[in-house]
XYZ file of C-alpha atoms in Angstrom:
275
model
C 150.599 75.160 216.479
C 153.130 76.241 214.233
C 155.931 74.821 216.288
C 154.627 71.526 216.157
C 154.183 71.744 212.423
C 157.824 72.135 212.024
C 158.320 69.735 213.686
C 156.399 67.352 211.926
C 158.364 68.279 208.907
C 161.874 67.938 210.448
C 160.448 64.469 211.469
C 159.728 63.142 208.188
C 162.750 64.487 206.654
C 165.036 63.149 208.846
C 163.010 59.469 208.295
C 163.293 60.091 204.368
C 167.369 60.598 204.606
C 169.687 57.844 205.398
C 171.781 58.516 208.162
C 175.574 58.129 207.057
C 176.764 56.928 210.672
C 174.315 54.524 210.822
C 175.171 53.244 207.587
C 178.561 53.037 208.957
C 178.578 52.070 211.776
C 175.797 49.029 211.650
C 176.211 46.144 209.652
C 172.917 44.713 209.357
C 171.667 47.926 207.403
C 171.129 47.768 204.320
C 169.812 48.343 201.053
C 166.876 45.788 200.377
C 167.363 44.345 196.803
C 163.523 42.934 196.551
C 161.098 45.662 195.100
C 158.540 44.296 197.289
C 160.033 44.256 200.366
C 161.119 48.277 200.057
C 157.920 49.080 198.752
C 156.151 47.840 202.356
C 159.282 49.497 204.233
C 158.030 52.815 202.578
C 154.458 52.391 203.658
C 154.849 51.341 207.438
C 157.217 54.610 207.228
C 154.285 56.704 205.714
C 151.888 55.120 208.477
C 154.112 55.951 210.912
C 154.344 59.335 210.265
C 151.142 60.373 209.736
C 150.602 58.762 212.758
C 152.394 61.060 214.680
C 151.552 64.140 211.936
C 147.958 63.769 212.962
C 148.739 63.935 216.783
C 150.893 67.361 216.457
C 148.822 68.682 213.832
C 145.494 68.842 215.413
C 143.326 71.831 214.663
C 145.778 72.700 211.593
C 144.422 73.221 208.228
C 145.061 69.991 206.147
C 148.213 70.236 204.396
C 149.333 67.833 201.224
C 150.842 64.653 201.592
C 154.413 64.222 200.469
C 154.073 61.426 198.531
C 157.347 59.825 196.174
C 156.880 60.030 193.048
C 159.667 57.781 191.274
C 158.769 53.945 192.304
C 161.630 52.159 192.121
C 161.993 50.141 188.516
C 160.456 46.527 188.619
C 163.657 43.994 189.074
C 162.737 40.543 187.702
C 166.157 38.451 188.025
C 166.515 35.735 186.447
C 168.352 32.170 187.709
C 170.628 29.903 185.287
C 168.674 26.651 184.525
C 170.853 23.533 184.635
C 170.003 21.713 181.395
C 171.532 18.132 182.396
C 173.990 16.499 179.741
C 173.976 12.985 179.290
C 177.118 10.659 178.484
C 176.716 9.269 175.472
C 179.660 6.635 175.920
C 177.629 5.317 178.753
C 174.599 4.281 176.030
C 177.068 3.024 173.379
C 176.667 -0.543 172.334
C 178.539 -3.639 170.854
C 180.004 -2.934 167.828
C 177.563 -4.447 164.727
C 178.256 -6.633 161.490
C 180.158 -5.053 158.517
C 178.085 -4.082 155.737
C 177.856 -5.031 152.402
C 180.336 -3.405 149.707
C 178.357 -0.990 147.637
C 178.291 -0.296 144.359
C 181.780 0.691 142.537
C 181.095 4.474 141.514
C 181.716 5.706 138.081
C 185.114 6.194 136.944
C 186.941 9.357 137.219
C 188.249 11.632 134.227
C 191.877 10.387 133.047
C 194.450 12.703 134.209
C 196.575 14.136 132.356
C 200.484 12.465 131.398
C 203.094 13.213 134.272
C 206.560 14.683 133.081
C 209.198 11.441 132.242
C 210.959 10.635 135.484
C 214.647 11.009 135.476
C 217.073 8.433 134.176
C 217.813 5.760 136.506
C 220.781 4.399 137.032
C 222.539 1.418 135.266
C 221.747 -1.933 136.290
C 224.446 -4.914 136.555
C 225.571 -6.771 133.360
C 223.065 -10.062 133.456
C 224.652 -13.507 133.428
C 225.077 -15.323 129.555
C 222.434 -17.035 128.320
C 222.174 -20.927 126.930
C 223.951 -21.395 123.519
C 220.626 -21.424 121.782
C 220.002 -24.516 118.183
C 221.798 -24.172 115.408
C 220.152 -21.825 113.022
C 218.380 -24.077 110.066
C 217.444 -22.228 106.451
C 214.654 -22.693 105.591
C 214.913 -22.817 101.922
C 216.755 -24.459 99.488
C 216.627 -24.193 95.768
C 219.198 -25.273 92.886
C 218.738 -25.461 89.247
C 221.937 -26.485 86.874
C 222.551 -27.782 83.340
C 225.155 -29.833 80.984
C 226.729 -28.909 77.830
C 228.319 -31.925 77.194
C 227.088 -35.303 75.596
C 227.277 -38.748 77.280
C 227.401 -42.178 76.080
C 226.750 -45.401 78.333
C 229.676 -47.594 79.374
C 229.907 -50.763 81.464
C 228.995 -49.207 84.389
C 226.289 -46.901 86.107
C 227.371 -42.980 85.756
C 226.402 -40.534 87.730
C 224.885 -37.284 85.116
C 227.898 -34.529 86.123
C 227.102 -31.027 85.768
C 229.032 -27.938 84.421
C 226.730 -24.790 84.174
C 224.895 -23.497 87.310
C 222.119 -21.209 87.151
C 220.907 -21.260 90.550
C 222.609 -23.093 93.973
C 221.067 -21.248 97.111
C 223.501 -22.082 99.964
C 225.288 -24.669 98.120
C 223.421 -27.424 98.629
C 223.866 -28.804 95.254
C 227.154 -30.438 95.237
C 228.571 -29.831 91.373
C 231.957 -31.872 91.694
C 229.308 -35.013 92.630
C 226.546 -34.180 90.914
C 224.412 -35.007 93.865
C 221.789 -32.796 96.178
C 222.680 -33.059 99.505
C 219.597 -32.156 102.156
C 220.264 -29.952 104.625
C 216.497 -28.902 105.357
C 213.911 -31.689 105.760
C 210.874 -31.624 104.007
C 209.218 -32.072 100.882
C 211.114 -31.057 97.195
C 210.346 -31.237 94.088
C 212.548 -32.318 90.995
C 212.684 -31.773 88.010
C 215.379 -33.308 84.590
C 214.702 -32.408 81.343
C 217.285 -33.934 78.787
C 217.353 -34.319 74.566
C 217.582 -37.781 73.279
C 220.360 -38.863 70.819
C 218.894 -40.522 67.310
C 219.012 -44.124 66.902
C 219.867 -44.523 70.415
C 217.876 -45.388 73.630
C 217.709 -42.369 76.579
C 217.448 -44.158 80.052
C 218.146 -42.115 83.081
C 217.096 -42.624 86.691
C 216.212 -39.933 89.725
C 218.139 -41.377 92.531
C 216.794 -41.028 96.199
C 219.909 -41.985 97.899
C 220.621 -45.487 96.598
C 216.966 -46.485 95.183
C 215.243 -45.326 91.615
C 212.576 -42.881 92.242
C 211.403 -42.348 88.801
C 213.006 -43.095 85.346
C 213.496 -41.383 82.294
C 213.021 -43.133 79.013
C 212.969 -42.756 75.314
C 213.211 -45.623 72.454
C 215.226 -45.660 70.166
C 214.138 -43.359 66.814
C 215.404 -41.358 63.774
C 214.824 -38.124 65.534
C 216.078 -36.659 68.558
C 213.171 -34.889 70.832
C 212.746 -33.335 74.342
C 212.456 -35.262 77.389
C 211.016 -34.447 80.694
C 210.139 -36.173 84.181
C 209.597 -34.431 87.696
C 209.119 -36.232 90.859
C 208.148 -34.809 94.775
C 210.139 -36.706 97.413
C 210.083 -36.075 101.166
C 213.804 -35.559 102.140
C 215.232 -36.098 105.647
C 218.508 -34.720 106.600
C 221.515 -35.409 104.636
C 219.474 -37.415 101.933
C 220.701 -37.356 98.669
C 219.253 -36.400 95.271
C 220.963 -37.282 91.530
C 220.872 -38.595 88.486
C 222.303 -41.655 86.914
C 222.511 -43.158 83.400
C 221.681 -46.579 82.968
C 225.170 -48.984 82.227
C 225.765 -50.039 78.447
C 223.550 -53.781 78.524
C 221.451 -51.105 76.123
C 223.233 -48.502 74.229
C 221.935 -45.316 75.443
C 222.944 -41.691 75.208
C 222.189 -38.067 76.023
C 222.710 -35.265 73.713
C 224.312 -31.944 74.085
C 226.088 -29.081 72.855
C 228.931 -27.105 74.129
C 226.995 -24.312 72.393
C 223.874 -24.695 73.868
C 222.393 -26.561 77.236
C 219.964 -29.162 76.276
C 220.394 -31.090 79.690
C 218.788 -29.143 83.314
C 218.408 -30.731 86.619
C 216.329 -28.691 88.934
C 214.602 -28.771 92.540
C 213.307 -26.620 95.323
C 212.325 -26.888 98.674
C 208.001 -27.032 99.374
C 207.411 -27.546 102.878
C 209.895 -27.654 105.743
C 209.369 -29.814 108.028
C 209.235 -28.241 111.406
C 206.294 -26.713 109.755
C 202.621 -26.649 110.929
């Protein structure tokens, strides 16, 4: 009896350990990978043995099961899943309307000044201009005076003056006696002149060739201060003066070479070309 029980125990040890030539030698042995499937390889083995345990062993006292006590770890594996991707080019559509401009946003903060760039060069000397107008004053003034006395002849005598107080640009000829306009527009005159005693003072303002105004005084025992003034619209090269009437009435002017008792003045008021 105790020769088969040996045996029985060499039995199941050499089922429990893996042959190495077998695992050599045959290719279709090997390890299974499912937990299940070497969990019912274990039990058929048990089975088996006790199967033939029981056969050798009758009549022995029961003996205790060699049972394995590490199961093998629970192996749950676990397989990619395919998540599908979709081509989005495939769903794109026509192209749609423009939208409407928005609203312009606010303004930004002004920067600050950039450094001065550096000089450039040069440029070429630009082509001469038109000769522009001749440049016009725009003012003219005189104001002169006699010393001298003058009687009336046969003739009509142009008043000649010797003292000048004020001739801007000389436009008061004083070898004539005569204003000459060189700015159009509106003057005004002015003679102021002493009458001689017992004799009539008769004097015209000449505007070119025509009497503008007249000076006159009749004949008395005293001599007095006379004065006329006249504004006349000049155009260019007009001419202003004074003349004393010819001697079909004795008339005079009085003056001193100490003192000027005869003035002839005028200014320019408004040019022309003016608004």
């Amino acid at each position: 009896m105790e020769g088969l029980w040996a045996l029985g125990v060499l039995l199941l040890s050499c089922l429990l350990l893996p042959s190495p030539a077998r695992s050599q030698t045959s290719p279709d042995l090997r390890l299974p990978s499912d937990p299940e499937e070497e969990s019912s390889q274990h039990h058929a083995a048990r089975v088996l043995w006790e199967q033939k345990a029981g056969s050798a062993q009758e009549g022995l006292p029961p003996r205790s099961r060699c049972v394995r006590c590490c199961e093998p770890p629970n192996q749950h594996f676990s397989y990619p899943q395919y998540q599908p991707q979709i081509n989005m080019t495939i769903l794109k559509g026509e192209k749609g309307d423009r939208g409407e401009r928005g609203m312009q946003g606010k303004y930004g903060k002004t920067g600050m000044a950039g450094s001065r760039g550096h000089t450039g060069p040069k440029g070429q000397k630009g082509s001469v201009g038109a000769p522009g107008e001749r440049c016009k004053s725009h003012y003219a003034a005189f104001s002169v005076g006699r010393k001298k006395p003058l009687h009336s002849n046969d003739y009509y005598q142009t008043l000649i003056f010797d003292t000048e107080f004020v001739n801007l640009y000389d436009h008061f000829n004083m070898f004539t006696g005569k204003f000459y306009c060189y700015v159009p527009g509106i003057y005004y005159f002015s003679l102021n002149v002493h009458t001689w005693n017992q004799k009539e003072t008769y004097l015209h303002i000449m505007h070119n060739g025509a009497e503008a105004v007249i000076l006159y005084a009749q004949v008395s025992d005293r001599s007095i201060m006379q004065s006329q003034s006249v504004m006349l619209e000049l155009q260019e090269k007009d001419e202003v003066w004074v003349r004393l009437y010819k001697g079909e009435r004795e008339n005079a002017v009085f003056s001193d070479e100490y003192d000027t008792y005869i003035t002839f003045s005028g200014h320019l008021i408004k040019y022309s070309g003016d608004p």
